[in-house]
PDB file of C-alpha atoms in Angstrom:
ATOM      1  CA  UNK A   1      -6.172  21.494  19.177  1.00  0.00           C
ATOM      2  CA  UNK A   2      -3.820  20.488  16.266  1.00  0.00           C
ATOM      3  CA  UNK A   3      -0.986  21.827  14.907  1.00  0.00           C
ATOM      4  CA  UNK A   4       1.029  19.894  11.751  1.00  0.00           C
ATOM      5  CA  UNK A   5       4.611  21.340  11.124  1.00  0.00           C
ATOM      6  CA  UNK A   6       6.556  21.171   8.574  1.00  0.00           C
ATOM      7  CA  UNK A   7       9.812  21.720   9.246  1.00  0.00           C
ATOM      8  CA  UNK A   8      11.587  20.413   6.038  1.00  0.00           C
ATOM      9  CA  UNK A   9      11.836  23.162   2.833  1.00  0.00           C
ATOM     10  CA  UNK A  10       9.923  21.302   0.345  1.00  0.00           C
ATOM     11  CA  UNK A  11       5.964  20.939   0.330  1.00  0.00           C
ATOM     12  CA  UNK A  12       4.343  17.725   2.265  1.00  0.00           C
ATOM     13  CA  UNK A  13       1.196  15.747   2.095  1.00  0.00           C
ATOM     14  CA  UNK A  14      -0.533  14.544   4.826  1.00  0.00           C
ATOM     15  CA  UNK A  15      -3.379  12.372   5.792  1.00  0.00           C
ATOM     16  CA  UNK A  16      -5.121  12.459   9.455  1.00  0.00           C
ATOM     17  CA  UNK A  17      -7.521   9.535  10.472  1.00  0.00           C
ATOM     18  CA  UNK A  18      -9.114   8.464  13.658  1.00  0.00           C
ATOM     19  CA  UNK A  19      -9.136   4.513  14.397  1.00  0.00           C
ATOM     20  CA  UNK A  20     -12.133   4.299  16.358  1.00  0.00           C
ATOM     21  CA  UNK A  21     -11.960   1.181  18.816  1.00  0.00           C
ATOM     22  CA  UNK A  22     -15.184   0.023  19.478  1.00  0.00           C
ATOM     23  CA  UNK A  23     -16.477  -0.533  15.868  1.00  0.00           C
ATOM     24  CA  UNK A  24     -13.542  -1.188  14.629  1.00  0.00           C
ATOM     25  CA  UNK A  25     -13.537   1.244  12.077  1.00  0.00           C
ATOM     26  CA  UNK A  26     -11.316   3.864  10.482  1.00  0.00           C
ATOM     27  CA  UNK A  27     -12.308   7.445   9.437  1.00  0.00           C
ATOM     28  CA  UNK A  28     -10.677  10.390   7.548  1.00  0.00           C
ATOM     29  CA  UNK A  29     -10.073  13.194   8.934  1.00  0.00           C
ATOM     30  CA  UNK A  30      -7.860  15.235   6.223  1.00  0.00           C
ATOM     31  CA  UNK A  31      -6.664  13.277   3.111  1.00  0.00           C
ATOM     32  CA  UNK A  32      -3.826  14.624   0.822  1.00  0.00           C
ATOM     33  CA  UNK A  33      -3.726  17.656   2.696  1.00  0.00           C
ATOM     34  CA  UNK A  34      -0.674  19.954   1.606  1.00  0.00           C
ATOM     35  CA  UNK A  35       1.639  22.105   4.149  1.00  0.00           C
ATOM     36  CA  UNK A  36       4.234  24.266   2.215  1.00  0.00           C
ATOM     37  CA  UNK A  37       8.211  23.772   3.278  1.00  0.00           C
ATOM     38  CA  UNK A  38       8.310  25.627   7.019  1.00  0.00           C
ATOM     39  CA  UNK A  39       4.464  26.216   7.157  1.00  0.00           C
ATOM     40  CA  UNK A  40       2.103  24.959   9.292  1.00  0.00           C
ATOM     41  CA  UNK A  41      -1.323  23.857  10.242  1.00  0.00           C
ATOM     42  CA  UNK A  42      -3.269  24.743  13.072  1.00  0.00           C
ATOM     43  CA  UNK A  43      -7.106  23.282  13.875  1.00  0.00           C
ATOM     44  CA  UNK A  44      -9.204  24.275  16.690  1.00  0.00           C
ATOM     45  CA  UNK A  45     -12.303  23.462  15.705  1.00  0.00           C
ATOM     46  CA  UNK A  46     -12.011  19.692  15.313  1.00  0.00           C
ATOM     47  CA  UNK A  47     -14.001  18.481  17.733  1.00  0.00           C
ATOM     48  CA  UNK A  48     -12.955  14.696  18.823  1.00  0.00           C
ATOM     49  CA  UNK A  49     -14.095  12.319  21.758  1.00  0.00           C
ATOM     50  CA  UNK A  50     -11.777   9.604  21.878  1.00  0.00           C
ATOM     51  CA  UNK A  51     -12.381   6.117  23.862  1.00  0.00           C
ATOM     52  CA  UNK A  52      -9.900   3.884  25.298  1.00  0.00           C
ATOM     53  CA  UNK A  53      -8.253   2.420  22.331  1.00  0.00           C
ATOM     54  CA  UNK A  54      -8.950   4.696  19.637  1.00  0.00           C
ATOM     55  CA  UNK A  55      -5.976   5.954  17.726  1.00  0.00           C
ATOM     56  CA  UNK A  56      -5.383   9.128  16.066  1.00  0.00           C
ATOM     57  CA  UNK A  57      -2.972   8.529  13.351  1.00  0.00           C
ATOM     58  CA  UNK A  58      -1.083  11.697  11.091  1.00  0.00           C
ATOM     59  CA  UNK A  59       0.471  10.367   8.579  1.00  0.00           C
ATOM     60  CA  UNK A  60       2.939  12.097   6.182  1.00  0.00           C
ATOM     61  CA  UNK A  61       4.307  11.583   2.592  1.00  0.00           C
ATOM     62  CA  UNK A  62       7.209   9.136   1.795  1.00  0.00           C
ATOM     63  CA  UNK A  63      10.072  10.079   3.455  1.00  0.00           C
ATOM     64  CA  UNK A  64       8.705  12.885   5.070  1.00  0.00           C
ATOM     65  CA  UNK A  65       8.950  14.584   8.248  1.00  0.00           C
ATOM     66  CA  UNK A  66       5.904  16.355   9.984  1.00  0.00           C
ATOM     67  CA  UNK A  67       6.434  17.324  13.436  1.00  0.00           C
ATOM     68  CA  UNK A  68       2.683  16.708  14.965  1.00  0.00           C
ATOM     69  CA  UNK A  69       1.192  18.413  18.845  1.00  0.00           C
ATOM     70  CA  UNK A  70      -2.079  17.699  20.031  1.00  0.00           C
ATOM     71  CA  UNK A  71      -3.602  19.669  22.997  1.00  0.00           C
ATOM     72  CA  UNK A  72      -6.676  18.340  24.777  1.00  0.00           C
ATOM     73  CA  UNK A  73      -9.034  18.183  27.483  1.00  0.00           C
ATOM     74  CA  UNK A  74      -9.940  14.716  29.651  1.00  0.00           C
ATOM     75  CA  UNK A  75     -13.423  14.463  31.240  1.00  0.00           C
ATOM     76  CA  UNK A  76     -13.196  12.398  34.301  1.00  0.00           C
ATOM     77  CA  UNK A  77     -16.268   9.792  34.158  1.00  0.00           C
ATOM     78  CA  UNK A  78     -16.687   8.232  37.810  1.00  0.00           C
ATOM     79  CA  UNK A  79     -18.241   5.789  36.294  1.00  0.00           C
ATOM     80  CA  UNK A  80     -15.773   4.608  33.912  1.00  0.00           C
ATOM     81  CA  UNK A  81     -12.672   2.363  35.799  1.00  0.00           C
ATOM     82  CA  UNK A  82      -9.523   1.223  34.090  1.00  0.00           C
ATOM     83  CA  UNK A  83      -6.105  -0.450  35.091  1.00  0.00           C
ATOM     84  CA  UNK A  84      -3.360   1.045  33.677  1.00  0.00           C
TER      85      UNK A  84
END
Protein backbone atom coordinates (compact mmCIF):
# COMPACT_ATOMS: atom_id res chain seq x y z
CA UNK A 1 0.00 0.00 0.00
CA UNK A 2 0.68 3.73 -0.82
CA UNK A 3 -0.32 6.70 0.54
CA UNK A 4 1.10 10.36 -0.97
CA UNK A 5 0.35 13.38 1.40
CA UNK A 6 0.26 16.54 0.86
CA UNK A 7 0.63 18.46 3.61
CA UNK A 8 1.39 21.97 2.11
CA UNK A 9 -1.98 24.27 1.02
CA UNK A 10 -1.31 24.61 -2.55
CA UNK A 11 -1.84 21.73 -5.23
CA UNK A 12 1.34 19.29 -6.06
CA UNK A 13 2.47 17.15 -8.88
CA UNK A 14 3.95 14.05 -8.55
CA UNK A 15 5.62 11.36 -10.47
CA UNK A 16 6.13 7.59 -9.06
CA UNK A 17 8.63 5.20 -10.91
CA UNK A 18 10.13 1.89 -10.13
CA UNK A 19 14.04 1.46 -10.99
CA UNK A 20 14.10 -2.06 -11.66
CA UNK A 21 17.72 -3.54 -10.94
CA UNK A 22 18.28 -6.32 -12.96
CA UNK A 23 17.57 -4.80 -16.45
CA UNK A 24 18.49 -1.79 -15.63
CA UNK A 25 15.53 -0.11 -16.54
CA UNK A 26 13.13 2.55 -15.30
CA UNK A 27 9.27 2.45 -15.42
CA UNK A 28 6.36 4.86 -14.65
CA UNK A 29 4.23 4.30 -12.36
CA UNK A 30 2.07 7.72 -12.08
CA UNK A 31 3.35 10.76 -14.11
CA UNK A 32 2.09 14.36 -13.38
CA UNK A 33 -0.24 13.09 -10.99
CA UNK A 34 -2.02 16.02 -8.98
CA UNK A 35 -2.86 15.93 -5.02
CA UNK A 36 -4.84 19.10 -3.92
CA UNK A 37 -3.23 21.30 -0.80
CA UNK A 38 -3.96 18.79 2.45
CA UNK A 39 -5.31 15.86 0.27
CA UNK A 40 -4.08 12.71 -0.23
CA UNK A 41 -3.54 9.58 -2.17
CA UNK A 42 -4.04 6.21 -1.18
CA UNK A 43 -3.29 2.88 -3.61
CA UNK A 44 -3.93 -0.59 -2.70
CA UNK A 45 -4.10 -2.17 -5.65
CA UNK A 46 -0.60 -1.61 -7.02
CA UNK A 47 0.74 -4.68 -7.07
CA UNK A 48 4.81 -4.57 -6.95
CA UNK A 49 7.58 -7.35 -6.49
CA UNK A 50 10.66 -5.68 -5.84
CA UNK A 51 14.33 -7.39 -6.07
CA UNK A 52 17.35 -6.50 -4.26
CA UNK A 53 18.30 -3.24 -5.72
CA UNK A 54 15.29 -1.97 -7.23
CA UNK A 55 14.25 1.48 -6.19
CA UNK A 56 10.96 2.97 -5.85
CA UNK A 57 11.33 6.60 -6.36
CA UNK A 58 8.16 9.45 -5.60
CA UNK A 59 9.08 12.33 -6.77
CA UNK A 60 7.36 15.73 -6.22
CA UNK A 61 7.19 19.18 -7.96
CA UNK A 62 9.91 21.91 -7.47
CA UNK A 63 10.09 22.85 -4.17
CA UNK A 64 7.58 20.69 -2.99
CA UNK A 65 6.88 18.67 -0.08
CA UNK A 66 5.02 15.22 -0.25
CA UNK A 67 5.14 13.23 2.78
CA UNK A 68 5.31 9.46 1.20
CA UNK A 69 4.41 5.69 3.47
CA UNK A 70 4.68 2.50 1.92
CA UNK A 71 3.29 -0.68 3.64
CA UNK A 72 4.34 -4.11 2.42
CA UNK A 73 4.69 -7.67 2.69
CA UNK A 74 8.33 -9.73 2.40
CA UNK A 75 8.23 -13.36 1.15
CA UNK A 76 11.03 -15.23 2.68
CA UNK A 77 12.77 -17.32 -0.29
CA UNK A 78 15.11 -20.08 1.40
CA UNK A 79 16.67 -20.13 -1.47
CA UNK A 80 17.68 -16.68 -1.91
CA UNK A 81 20.97 -15.64 0.61
CA UNK A 82 22.27 -12.14 1.08
CA UNK A 83 24.85 -10.28 3.40
CA UNK A 84 23.67 -7.35 4.71
Amino acid sequence: CVHVCNEGTSSVNFTMELVDASPSQTLSIYKNVIIPGKGYLTVDTLHLYLAKGDILQVKAETAAKLSVALSFDEHYDPNTTSII
